[in-house]
XYZ file of C-alpha atoms in Angstrom:
578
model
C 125.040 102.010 115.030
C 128.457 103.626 115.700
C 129.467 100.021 116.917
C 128.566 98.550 113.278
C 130.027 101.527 111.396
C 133.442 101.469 113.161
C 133.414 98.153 111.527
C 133.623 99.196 108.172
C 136.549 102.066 109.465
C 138.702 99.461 110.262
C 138.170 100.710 113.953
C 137.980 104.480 113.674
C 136.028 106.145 115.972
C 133.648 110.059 115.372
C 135.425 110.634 118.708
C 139.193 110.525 117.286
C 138.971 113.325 114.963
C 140.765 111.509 112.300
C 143.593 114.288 110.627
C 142.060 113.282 107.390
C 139.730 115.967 108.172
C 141.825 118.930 108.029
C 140.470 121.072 105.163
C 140.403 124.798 104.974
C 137.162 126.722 104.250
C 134.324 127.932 105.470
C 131.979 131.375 105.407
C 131.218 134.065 107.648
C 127.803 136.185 107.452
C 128.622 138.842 105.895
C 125.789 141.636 106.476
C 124.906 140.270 109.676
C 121.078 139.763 108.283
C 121.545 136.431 110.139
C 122.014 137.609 113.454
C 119.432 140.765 113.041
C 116.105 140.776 115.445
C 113.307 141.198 114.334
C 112.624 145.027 114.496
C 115.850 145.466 113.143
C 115.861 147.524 109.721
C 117.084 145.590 106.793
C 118.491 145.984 103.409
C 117.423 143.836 100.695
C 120.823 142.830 99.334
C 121.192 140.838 96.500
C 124.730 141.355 94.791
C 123.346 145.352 95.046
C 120.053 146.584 96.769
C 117.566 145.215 95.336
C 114.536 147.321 93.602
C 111.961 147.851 91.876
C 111.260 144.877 89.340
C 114.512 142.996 90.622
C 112.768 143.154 93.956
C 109.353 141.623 92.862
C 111.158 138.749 91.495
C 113.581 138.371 94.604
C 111.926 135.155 96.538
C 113.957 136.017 99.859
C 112.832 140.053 100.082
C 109.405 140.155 97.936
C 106.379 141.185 100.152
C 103.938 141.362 97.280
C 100.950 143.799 98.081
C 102.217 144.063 101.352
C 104.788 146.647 101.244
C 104.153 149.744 102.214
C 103.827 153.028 100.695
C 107.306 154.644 102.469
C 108.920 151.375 100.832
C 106.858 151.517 97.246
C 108.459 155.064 97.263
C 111.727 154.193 98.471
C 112.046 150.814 96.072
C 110.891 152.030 92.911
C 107.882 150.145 93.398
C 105.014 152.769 92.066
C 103.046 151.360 89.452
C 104.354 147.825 89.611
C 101.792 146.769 92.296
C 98.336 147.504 92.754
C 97.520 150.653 94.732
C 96.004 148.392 98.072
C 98.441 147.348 100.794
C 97.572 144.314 102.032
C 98.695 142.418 105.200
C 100.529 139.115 105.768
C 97.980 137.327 107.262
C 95.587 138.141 104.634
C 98.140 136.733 101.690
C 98.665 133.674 104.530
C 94.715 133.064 104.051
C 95.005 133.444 100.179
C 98.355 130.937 99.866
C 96.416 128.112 101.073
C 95.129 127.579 97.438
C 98.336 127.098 95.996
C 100.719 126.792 98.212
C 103.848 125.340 96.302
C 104.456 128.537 93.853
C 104.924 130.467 96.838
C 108.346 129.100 97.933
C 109.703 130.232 94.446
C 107.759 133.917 94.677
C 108.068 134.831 98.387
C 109.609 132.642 100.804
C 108.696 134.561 103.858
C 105.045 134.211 103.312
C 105.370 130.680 102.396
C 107.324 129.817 105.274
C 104.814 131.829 107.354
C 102.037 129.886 106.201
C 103.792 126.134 106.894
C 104.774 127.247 110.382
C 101.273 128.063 111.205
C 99.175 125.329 109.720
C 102.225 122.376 109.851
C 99.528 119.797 110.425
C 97.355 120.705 107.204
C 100.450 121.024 105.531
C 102.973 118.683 105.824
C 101.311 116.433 103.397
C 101.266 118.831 100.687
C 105.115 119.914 101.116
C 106.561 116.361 101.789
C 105.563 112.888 101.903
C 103.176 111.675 100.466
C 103.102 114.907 98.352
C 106.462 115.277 97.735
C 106.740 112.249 95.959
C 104.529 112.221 93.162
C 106.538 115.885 92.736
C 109.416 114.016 91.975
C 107.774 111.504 89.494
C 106.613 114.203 87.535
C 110.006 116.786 88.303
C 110.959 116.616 84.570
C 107.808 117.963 83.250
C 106.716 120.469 85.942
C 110.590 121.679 86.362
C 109.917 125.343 85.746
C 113.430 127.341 87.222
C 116.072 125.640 89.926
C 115.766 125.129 93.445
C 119.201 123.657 93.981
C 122.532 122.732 92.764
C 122.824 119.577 89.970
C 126.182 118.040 89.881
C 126.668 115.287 87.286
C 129.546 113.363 86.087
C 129.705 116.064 83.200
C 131.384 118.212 86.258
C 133.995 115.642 87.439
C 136.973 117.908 88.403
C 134.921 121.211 88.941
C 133.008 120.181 91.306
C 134.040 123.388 93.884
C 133.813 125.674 90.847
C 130.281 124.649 90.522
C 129.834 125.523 94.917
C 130.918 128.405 93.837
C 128.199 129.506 91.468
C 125.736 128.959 93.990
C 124.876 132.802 94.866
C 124.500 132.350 98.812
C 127.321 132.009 100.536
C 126.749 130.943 104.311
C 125.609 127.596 103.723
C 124.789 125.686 107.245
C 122.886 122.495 105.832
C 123.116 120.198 102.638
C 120.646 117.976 102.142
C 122.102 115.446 99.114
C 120.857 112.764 96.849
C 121.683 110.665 93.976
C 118.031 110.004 93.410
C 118.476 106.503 93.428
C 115.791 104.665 96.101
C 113.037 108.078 96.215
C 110.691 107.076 98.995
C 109.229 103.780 98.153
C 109.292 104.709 94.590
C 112.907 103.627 93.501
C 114.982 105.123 91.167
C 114.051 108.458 89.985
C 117.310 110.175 89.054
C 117.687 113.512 88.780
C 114.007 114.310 89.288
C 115.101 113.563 92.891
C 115.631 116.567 93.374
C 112.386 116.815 94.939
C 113.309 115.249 98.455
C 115.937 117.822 99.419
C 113.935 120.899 98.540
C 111.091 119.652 100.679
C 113.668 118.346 103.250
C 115.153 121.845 103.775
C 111.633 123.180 103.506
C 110.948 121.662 106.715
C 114.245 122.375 108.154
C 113.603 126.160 107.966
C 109.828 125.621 108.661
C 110.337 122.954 111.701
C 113.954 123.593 112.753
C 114.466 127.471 112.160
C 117.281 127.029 109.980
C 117.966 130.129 108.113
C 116.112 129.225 104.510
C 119.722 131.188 102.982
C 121.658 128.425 104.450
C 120.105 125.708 102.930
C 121.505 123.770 99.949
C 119.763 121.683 98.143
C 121.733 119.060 95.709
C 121.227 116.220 93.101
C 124.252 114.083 92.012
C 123.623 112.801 88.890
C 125.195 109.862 88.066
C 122.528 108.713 85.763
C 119.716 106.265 85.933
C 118.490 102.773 85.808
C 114.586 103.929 85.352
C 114.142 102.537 81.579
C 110.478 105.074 82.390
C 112.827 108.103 82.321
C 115.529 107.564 79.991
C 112.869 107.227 77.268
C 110.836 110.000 78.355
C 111.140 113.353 76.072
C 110.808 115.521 79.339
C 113.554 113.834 81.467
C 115.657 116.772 82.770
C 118.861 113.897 83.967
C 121.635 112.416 82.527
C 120.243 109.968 79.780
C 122.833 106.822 80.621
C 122.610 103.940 82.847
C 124.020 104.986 86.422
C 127.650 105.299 87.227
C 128.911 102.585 89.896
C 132.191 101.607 91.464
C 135.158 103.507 91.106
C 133.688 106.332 88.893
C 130.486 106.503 91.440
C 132.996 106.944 93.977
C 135.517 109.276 92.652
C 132.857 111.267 92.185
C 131.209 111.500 95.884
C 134.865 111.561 97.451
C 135.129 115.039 95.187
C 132.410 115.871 96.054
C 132.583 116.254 99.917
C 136.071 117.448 100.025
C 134.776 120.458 98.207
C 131.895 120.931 100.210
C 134.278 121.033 103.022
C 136.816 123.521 101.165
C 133.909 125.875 100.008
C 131.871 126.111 103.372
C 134.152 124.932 106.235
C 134.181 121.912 108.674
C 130.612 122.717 110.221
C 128.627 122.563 107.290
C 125.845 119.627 107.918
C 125.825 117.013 104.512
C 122.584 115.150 105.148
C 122.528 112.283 102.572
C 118.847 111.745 101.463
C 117.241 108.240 99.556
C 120.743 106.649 98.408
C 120.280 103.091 97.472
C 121.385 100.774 100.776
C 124.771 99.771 99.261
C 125.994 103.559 98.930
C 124.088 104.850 102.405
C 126.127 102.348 104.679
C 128.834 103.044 102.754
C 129.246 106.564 102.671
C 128.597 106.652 106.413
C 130.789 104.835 107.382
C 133.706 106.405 105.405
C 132.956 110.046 105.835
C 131.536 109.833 109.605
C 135.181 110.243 110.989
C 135.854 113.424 108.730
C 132.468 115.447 108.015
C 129.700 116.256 110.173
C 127.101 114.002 107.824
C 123.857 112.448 109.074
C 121.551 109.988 107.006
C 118.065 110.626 107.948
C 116.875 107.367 106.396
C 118.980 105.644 108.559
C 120.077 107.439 111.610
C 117.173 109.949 111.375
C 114.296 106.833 111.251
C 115.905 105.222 114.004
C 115.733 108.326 116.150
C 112.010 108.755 115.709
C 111.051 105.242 115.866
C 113.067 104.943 118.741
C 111.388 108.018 120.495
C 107.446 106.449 119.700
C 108.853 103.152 121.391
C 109.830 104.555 124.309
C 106.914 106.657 124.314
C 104.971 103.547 123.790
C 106.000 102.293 127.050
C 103.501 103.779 129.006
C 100.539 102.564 127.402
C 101.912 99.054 126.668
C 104.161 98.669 130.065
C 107.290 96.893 130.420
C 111.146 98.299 129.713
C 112.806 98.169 126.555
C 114.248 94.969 127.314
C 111.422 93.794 128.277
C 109.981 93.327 124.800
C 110.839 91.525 121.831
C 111.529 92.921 118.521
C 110.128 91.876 114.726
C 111.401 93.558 111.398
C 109.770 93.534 108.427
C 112.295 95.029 106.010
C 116.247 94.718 106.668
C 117.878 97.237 104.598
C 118.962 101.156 106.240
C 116.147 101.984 107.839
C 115.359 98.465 109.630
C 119.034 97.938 110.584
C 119.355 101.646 111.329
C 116.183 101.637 113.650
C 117.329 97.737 114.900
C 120.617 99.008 116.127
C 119.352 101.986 118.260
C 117.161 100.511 119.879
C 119.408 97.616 120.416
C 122.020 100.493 122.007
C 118.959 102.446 124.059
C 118.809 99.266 125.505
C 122.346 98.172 126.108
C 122.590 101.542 127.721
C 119.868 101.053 130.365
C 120.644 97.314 131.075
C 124.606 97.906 131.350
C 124.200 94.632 128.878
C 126.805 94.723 125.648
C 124.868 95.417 122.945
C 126.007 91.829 121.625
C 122.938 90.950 123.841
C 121.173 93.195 123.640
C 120.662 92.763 119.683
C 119.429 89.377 120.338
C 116.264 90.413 121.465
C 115.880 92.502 118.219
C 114.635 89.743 115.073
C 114.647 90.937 111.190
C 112.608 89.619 108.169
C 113.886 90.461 104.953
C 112.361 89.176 101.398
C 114.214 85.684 101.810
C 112.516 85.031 105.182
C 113.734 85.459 108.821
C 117.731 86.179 109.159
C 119.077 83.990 110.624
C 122.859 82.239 111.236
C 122.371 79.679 108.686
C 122.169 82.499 106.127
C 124.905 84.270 107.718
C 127.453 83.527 104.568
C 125.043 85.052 101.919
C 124.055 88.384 103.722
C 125.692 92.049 103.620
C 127.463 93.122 106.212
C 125.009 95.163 107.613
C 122.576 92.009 107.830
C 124.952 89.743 109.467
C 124.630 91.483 113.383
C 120.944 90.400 113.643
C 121.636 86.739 112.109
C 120.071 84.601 115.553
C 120.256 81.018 115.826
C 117.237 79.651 114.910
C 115.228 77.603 112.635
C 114.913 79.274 108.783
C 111.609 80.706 108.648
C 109.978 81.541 105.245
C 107.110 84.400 106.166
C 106.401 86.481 108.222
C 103.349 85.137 109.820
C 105.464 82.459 110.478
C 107.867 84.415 111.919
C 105.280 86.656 114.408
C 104.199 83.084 115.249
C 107.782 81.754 116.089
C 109.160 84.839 117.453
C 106.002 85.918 119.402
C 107.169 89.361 119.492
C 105.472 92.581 121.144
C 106.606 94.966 118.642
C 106.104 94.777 115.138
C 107.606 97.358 113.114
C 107.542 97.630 109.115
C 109.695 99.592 107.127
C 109.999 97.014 103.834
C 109.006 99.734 101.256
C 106.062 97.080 100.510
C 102.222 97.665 101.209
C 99.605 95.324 102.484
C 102.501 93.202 104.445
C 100.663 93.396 107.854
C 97.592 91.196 106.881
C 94.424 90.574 108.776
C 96.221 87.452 109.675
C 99.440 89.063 110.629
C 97.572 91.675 112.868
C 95.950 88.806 114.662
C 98.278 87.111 115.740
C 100.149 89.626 117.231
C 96.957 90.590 119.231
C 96.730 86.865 120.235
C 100.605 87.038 122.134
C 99.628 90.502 123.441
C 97.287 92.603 125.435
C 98.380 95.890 123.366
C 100.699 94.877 120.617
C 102.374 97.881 119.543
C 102.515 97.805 115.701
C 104.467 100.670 113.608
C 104.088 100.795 109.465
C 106.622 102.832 108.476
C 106.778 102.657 104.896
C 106.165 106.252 102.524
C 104.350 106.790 100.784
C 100.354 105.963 102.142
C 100.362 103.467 99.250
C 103.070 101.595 100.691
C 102.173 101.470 104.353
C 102.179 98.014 105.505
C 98.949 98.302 106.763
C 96.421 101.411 107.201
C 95.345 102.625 110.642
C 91.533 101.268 109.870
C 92.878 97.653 109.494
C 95.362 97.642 112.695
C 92.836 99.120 114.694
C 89.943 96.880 113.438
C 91.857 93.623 113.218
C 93.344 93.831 116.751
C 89.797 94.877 117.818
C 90.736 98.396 118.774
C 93.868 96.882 121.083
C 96.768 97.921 118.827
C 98.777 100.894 119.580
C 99.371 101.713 115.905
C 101.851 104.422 114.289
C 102.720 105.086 110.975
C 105.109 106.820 108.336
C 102.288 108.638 106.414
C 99.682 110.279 108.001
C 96.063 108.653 108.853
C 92.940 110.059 109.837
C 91.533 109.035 112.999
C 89.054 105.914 113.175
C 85.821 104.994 114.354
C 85.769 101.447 115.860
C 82.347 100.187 117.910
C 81.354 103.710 118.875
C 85.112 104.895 120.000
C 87.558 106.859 117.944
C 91.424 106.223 117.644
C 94.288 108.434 116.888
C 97.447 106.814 115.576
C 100.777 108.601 115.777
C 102.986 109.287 112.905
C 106.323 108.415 112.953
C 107.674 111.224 110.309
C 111.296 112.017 110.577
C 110.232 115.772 110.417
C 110.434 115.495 114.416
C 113.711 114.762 114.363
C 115.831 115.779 111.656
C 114.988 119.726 111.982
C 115.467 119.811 115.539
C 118.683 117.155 115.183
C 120.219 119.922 112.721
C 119.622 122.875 114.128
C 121.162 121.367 117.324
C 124.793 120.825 115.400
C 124.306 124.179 113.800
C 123.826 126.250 116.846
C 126.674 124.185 119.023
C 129.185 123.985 116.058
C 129.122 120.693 116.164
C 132.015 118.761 113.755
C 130.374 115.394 114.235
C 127.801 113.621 114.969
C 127.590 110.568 117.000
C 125.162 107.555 118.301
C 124.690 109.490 121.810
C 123.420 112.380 120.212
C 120.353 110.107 118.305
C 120.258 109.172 121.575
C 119.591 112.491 123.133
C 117.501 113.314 120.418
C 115.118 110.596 120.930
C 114.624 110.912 124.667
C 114.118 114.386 124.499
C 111.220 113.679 121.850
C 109.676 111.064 124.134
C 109.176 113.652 126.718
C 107.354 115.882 124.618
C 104.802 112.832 125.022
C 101.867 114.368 127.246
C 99.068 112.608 129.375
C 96.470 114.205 127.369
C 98.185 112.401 124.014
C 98.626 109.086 125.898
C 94.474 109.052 126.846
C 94.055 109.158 122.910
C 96.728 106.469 122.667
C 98.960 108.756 120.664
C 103.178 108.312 121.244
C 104.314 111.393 119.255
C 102.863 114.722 120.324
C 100.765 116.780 118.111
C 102.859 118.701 114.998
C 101.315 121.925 116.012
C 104.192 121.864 118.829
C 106.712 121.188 116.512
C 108.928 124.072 116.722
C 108.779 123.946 120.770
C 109.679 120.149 120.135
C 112.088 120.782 117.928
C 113.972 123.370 120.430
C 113.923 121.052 123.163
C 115.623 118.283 120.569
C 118.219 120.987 119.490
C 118.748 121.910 123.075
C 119.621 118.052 124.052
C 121.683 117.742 120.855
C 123.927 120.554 121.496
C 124.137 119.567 125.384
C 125.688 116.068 124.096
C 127.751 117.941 121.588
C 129.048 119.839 124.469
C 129.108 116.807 126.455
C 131.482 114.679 123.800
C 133.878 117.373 123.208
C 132.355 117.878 119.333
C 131.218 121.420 120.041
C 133.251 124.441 118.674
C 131.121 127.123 119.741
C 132.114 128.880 123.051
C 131.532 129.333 125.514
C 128.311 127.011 126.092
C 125.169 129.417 126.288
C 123.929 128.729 129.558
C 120.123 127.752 128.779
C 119.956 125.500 125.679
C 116.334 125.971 125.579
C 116.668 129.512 125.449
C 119.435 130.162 123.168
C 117.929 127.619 120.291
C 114.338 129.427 120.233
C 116.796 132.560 119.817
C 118.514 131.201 117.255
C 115.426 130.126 115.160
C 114.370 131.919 112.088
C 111.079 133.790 112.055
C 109.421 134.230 108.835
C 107.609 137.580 109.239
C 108.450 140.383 107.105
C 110.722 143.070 108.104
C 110.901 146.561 107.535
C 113.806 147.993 104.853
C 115.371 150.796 104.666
C-alpha cells in the first residue's frame, strides 16, 4: 500500500518525517479526569460544576435515577428526579428498548450497555443500522453530535475547532458524505458514519468518548433526492470539486493540526475513491491519518485470510486471488495481502501482486486496459486475455479465494459459487459489501450452493444456517476489529504516523485471537464478545511497531503493551462526585 502511495508523493516516504509537518498545537488534559481511576472522586465540570438542571441535561455526567441521595443533596437535585434510586444495571436492562437516545442523554450508561451486549448491538449502532440513520439524518436531526464545516466557513475553519467545547481531542473521524456505505452520496446527512464510528471507538477501543470528534465537510451534493427534499439539513448546491474541493481539505487539516497538535488521529470515513487515494497519499507524510475503508478493510480481511489458513491449508502464496470490485477497498485489501505475502516469501511485491486478480464493472483488469485505468488500477493490470464476467473470470483464473467488495448485491450467483467449489475442496469466499442488501451473496446461498464446503465471511452480519442436519457459522469481516484497537494503539504510543507494518501488526495480532473452538465451527474472526481483549492485544502490537519504526513519541516504552493498553481503556461505569 505504502509502495503505491509513495507513488503519488513523488517518492516520499511516512518514515522521512517530511518538515512540511511542523505545525504548532496541541492540548493537554486539563483536570486530569482522563487519567483518574476509577474510585477516584470526580467533579462534573462543564465550563463551571455542573448542577442541578444543567446536570440532568449534561450527556457526559447525568446518572438519571441513579444518583444518590448525598449527591441529590449536594447537586441541587431534590425534586428534579423521582424519589427511587435506581442502579446501573437496572437502567442497562431498561436501555435496550431504545437504545440510540441514550448516547445524547447519558453516555455512560449507553456506553455501558454496548460494551456488554456488543454482539446484539452492533447492528443497531452501525452497519446495517447506521445507514438507513443517515438516509433519513435530515428529518430525524434533533441537536448536534459533531462539527459541520462547509464551504460557507472557508478561511475560519480553526475558528470553527475552536467552538467545539472539548478540548483534548485524540481521534477525528471525517467525511464529506460522498460514497455512505453502499448507498452513495448522502451529503451532509453523513454525518451518521462518524458518530457511530467513534461510538465504537470508545465502546470497542476505550477511547475516551471526550476525545472524539466527529465531522462532516460539506461541500455540497450530487443526490438530486436531497437537494429537493424540504428536510435536507446540507448545503443545497451541486458538490464542490477541484481546486475549491481542495483548498478546502488542505485548510482543513492544517487546522486540525494547529488546534490539537501533531498526534491527533484524522480517520477519513466514505470519501468517493478519487478523493480517498488522494488525500492519502498527500497527507500520509505530514498527519497521522488512516482510511478505514481502505487501510482499515484491508487489515481485517487480511486477518480472516490468514485465519482462514487453517481450515483451508496452504500459505498465502499458495493461493490465488479474485476481486470483485476494484476501487479503495479492493485495491486497499489487494495490496496487503499482496505485501503479507511479499514479506513471508522474501519475493518483491512486483510478484507477489501477480498472484492477486481484480474484476471491476468493465471485466477482468488486465494490461490491454492498462491506458484507460486510474492509477490505482494499473498495479493489478496481468497479462492475459480480456475477460468480460466474472464467471468467466473464476473460470479462467481458477482462484481459491473469492472476495467481493463491489458495493453490488447478488454478484456471487449460484453459478459463481459453483464453480469455485468445483476448483476447490474449501473455497474460501468473503462478501464484503454493507449494507446486508448489498452483500454479494448471503451466508444461506454460499453455504448451500457449495454444499456446506465454503468457508464463508461477510461485511454484515448473518445468522447461522442449517444445511442437511448441520449448522454453520460464518465470520464477519467488520472493520470494528480493527479500527478501535488500530487507534487506540497510535493514541496510547503517540504515534505521528502510521505506516503499512503497523496494518501489518494489526492483522496478525487479530488472526491469533482465532481459537480452536472458533475454527471447529469454521469461524476465522473470534466472537465480538472478546472484542475489547482483542482490541488490546491489536493496540498492544500497534504501539510495539510504532516503537519499533521510530513513530512513537511517548517515553519511555511501558514495558507490557498488553498491560498498559487495558489501563489506558475507558470504563463506562459511573463515578462518584464530590
Amino acid at each position: 500500500m505504502e509502495s503505491t502511495l509513495k507513488a503519488l508523493r513523488d517518492g516520499e516516504s511516512v518514515l522521512d518525517l517530511s518538515p512540511r509537518s511542523t505545525v504548532s498545537g496541541g492540548v493537554e488534559d486539563v483536570y486530569g479526569e482522563d487519567r483518574a481511576t476509577e474510585d477516584q472522586l470526580v467533579t462534573p465540570w462543564t465550563f463551571s460544576v455542573a448542577s442541578g438542571y444543567s446536570l440532568l441535561r449534561d450527556p457526559q455526567y447525568n446518572k438519571g435515577l441513579a444518583f444518590t441521595e448525598k449527591e441529590r443533596d449536594a447537586h441541587y437535585l431534590r425534586g428534579l428526579l423521582p424519589p427511587t434510586i435506581s442502579t446501573q444495571q437496572l437502567q442497562e436492562k431498561k436501555m435496550m428498548n431504545n437504545i440510540r437516545q441514550y448516547q445524547e442523554r447519558n453516555e455512560r450508561l449507553f456506553y455501558k450497555l454496548l460494551i456488554d451486549n456488543v454482539e446484539e448491538l452492533l447492528p443497531v449502532v452501525y452497519t446495517p443500522t447506521v445507514g438507513e440513520a443517515c438516509q433519513k439524518y435530515g428529518s430525524i436531526f434533533r441537536r448536534p453530535q459533531g462539527l459541520y464545516i462547509s464551504l460557507k466557513e472557508k478561511g475560519k475553519i480553526l475558528e470553527v475547532l475552536k467552538n467545539w467545547p472539548e478540548r483534548s481531542i485524540q481521534v477525528i473521524v471525517v467525511t464529506d458524505g460522498e460514497r455512505i456505505l453502499g448507498l452513495g452520496d448522502l451529503g451532509c446527512q453523513g454525518m451518521g458514519i462518524p458518530v457511530g464510528k467513534l461510538a465504537l471507538y470508545t465502546a470497542l477501543g476505550g477511547v475516551r468518548p471526550s476525545s472524539c470528534l466527529p465531522i462532516t465537510i460539506d461541500v455540497g451534493t450530487n443526490n438530486e433526492q436531497l437537494l429537493n427534499d424540504e428536510f435536507y439539513i446540507g448545503l443545497r448546491q451541486k458538490r464542490a470539486t477541484g481546486q475549491e474541493y481542495y483548498e478546502l481539505l488542505h485548510e482543513f487539516m492544517t487546522a486540525v493540526k494547529q488546534n490539537y497538535g501533531e498526534k491527533v488521529l484524522i480517520q477519513f470515513e466514505d470519501f468517493a475513491n478519487h478523493n480517498a487515494f488522494e488525500l492519502l497519499a498527500k497527507y500520509g507524510t505530514t498527519h497521522l491519518v488512516f482510511n478505514d475503508d481502505i487501510q482499515g478493510t484491508a487489515s481485517v480481511v487480511l486477518a480472516g485470510v490468514v485465519a482462514a489458513l487453517k481450515l483451508i491449508g496452504g500459505t498465502l502464496a499458495d493461493h490465488t486471488f479474485l476481486f470483485l470490485g476494484a476501487g479503495e477497498a479492493g485495491t486497499g485489501i489487494a495490496e496487503l495481502i499482496a505485501l503479507e505475502m511479499s514479506k513471508q516469501t522474501k519475493s518483491p511485491i512486483e510478484e507477489t501482486r501477480k498472484k492477486i486478480w481484480l474484476v471491476d464493472s468493465k471485466g477482468l483488469i488486465v494490461n490491454s486496459r492498462a491506458n484507460s485505468l486510474q492509477h490505482f488500477k494499473k498495479p493489478w493490470a496481468h497479462e492475459h486475455e480480456p475477460v468480460s464476467s466474472l464467471i468467466d473470470a473464476v473460470k479462467a483464473i481458477k482462484p481459491t479465494v473469492l472476495i467481493g467488495s463491489s458495493g453490488v448485491g447478488k454478484t456471487f450467483t449460484k453459478e459463481v459459487v459453483e464453480a469455485m467449489t468445483s476448483n476447490n475442496e474449501k473455497p474460501l469466499i468473503m462478501a464484503l459489501s454493507n449494507p446486508t442488501s448489498q452483500s454479494e451473496c448471503t451466508a444461506e446461498e454460499a453455504y448451500q450452493w457449495s454444499e456446506g464446503r465454503a468457508i464463508f465471511a461477510s461485511g454484515s452480519p448473518f445468522d447461522p444456517v442449517e444445511h442437511k442436519g448441520k449448522v454453520y457459522f460464518s465470520g464477519q469481516a467488520n472493520n470494528a476489529y480493527i479500527f478501535p484497537g488500530f487507534g487506540l494503539g497510535l493514541v496510547i504510543s503517540g504515534a505521528i504516523r502510521v505506516h503499512d507494518d503497523m496494518l501489518l501488526a494489526a492483522s496478525e495480532a487479530l488472526a491469533k485471537q482465532v481459537t480452536e473452538e472458533n475454527y471447529k465451527k469454521g469461524l476465522i474472526y473470534p466472537p465480538f464478545s472478546d472484542i475489547r481483549k482483542i482490541s488490546a492485544n491489536i493496540a498492544a502490537s500497534v504501539a510495539a511497531k510504532a516503537y519499533e519504526l521510530g513513530l512513537a513519541t511517548r517515553l519511555p516504552r511501558p514495558e507490557n503493551l498488553v498491560k498498559y493498553a487495558e489501563s489506558c481503556m475507558y470504563t463506562p461505569l459511573y463515578r462518584n462526585y464530590r
